[in-house]
PDB file of C-alpha atoms in Angstrom:
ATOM      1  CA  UNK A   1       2.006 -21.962  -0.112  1.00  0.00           C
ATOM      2  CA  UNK A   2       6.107 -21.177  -0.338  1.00  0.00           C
ATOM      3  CA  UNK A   3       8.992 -22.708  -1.562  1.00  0.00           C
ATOM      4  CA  UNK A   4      11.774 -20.758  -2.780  1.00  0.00           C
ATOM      5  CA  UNK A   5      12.008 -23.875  -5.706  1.00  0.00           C
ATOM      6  CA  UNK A   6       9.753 -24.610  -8.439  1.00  0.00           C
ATOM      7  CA  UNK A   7       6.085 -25.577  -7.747  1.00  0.00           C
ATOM      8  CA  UNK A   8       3.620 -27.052 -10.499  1.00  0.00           C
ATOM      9  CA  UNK A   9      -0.002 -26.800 -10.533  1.00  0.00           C
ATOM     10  CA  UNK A  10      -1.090 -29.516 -12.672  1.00  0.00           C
ATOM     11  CA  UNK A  11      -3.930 -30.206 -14.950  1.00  0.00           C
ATOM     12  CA  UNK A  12      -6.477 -31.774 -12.539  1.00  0.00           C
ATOM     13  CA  UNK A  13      -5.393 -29.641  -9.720  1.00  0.00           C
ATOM     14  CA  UNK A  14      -7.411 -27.203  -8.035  1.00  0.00           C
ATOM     15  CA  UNK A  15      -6.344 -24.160  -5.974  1.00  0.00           C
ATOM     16  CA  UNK A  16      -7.518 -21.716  -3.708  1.00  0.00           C
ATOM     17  CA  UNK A  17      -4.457 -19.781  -1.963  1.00  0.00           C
ATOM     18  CA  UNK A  18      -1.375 -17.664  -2.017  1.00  0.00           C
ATOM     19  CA  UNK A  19       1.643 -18.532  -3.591  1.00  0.00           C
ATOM     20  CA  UNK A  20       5.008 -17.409  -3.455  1.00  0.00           C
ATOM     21  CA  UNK A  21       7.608 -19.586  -5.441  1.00  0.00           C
ATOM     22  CA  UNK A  22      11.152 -19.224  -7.187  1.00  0.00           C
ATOM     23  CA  UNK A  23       9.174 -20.760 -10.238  1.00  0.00           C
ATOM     24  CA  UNK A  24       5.320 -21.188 -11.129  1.00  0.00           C
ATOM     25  CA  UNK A  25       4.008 -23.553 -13.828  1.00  0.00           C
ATOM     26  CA  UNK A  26       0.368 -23.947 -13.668  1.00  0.00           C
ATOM     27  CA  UNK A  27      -1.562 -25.808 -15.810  1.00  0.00           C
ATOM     28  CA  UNK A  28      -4.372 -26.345 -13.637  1.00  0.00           C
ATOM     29  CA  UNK A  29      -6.459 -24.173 -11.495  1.00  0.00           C
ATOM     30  CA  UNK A  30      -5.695 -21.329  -9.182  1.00  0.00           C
ATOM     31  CA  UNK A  31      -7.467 -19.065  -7.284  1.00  0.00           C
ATOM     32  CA  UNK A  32      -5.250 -16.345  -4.953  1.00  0.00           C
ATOM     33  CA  UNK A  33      -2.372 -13.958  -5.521  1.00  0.00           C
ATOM     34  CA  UNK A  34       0.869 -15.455  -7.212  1.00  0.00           C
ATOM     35  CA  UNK A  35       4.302 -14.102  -6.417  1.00  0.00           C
ATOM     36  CA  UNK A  36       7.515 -15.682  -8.286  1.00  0.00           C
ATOM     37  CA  UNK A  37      10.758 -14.874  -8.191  1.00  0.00           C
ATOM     38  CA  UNK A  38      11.869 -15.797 -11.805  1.00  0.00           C
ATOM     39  CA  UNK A  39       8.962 -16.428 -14.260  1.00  0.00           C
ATOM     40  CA  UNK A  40       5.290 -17.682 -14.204  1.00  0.00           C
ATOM     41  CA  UNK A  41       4.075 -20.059 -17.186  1.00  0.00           C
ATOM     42  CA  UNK A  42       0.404 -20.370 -17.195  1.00  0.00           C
ATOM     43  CA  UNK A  43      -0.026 -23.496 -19.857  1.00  0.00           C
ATOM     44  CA  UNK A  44      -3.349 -24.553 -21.410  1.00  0.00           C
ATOM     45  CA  UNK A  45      -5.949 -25.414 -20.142  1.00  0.00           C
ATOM     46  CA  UNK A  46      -5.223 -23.427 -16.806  1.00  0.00           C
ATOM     47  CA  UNK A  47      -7.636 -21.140 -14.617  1.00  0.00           C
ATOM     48  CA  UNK A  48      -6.046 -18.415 -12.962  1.00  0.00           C
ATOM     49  CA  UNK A  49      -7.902 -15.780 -10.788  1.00  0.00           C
ATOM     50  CA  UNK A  50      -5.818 -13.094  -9.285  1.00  0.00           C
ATOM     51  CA  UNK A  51      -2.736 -11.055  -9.100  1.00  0.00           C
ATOM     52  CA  UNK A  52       0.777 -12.231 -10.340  1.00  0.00           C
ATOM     53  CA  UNK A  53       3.917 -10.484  -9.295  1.00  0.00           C
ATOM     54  CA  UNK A  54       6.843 -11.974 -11.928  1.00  0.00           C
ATOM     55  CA  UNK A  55       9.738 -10.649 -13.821  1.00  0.00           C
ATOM     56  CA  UNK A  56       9.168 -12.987 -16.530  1.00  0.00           C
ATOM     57  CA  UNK A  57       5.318 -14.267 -17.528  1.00  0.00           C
ATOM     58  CA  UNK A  58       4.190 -16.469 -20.203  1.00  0.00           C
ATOM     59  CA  UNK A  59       0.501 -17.398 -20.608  1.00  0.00           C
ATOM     60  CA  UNK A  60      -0.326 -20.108 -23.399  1.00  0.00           C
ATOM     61  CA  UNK A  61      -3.507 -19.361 -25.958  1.00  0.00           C
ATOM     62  CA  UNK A  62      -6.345 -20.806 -23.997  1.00  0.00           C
ATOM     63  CA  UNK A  63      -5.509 -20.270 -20.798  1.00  0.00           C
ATOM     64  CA  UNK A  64      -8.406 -18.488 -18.704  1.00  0.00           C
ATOM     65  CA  UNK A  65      -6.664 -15.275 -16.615  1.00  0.00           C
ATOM     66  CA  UNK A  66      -8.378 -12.636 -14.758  1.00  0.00           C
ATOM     67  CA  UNK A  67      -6.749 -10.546 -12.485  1.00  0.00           C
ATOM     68  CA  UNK A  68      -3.644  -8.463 -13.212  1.00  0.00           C
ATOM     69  CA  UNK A  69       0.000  -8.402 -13.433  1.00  0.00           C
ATOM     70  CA  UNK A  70       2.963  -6.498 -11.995  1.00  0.00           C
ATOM     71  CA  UNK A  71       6.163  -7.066 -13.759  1.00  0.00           C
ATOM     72  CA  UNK A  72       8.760  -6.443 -11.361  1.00  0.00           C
ATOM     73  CA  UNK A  73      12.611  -7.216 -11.514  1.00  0.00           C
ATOM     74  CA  UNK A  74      14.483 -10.189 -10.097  1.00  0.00           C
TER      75      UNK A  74
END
């Protein structure tokens, strides 16, 4: 999934692919590698399984994350 604009996962949602976005806000569930441009926010009660690649992350108490980060510049 790309778009160089802002994409939200929401609560209910569930997903299993790539994403590259200028902004990621997830809140629901995803599964694959995560590549923003600006900044990742990973809000309760989200599910995320993978790699991000962000200059700028935030990940809410609760949130389930497994994977790893790279923090690279914008």
């Amino acid at each position: 999934i790309y778009t160089p604009d802002t994409i939200v996962i929401g609560e209910d949602a569930q997903v299993q692919a790539d994403v590259e976005a200028g902004v990621a806000i997830v809140s629901g569930e995803l599964i694959g590698n995560l590549k923003a441009k600006y900044r990742v926010e990973l809000h309760k009660p989200a599910v995320f399984r993978g790699e991000i690649m962000t200059p700028s992350l935030s990940v809410d108490e609760g949130v389930l994350f497994e994977g790893s980060t790279k923090m690279v510049q914008a």
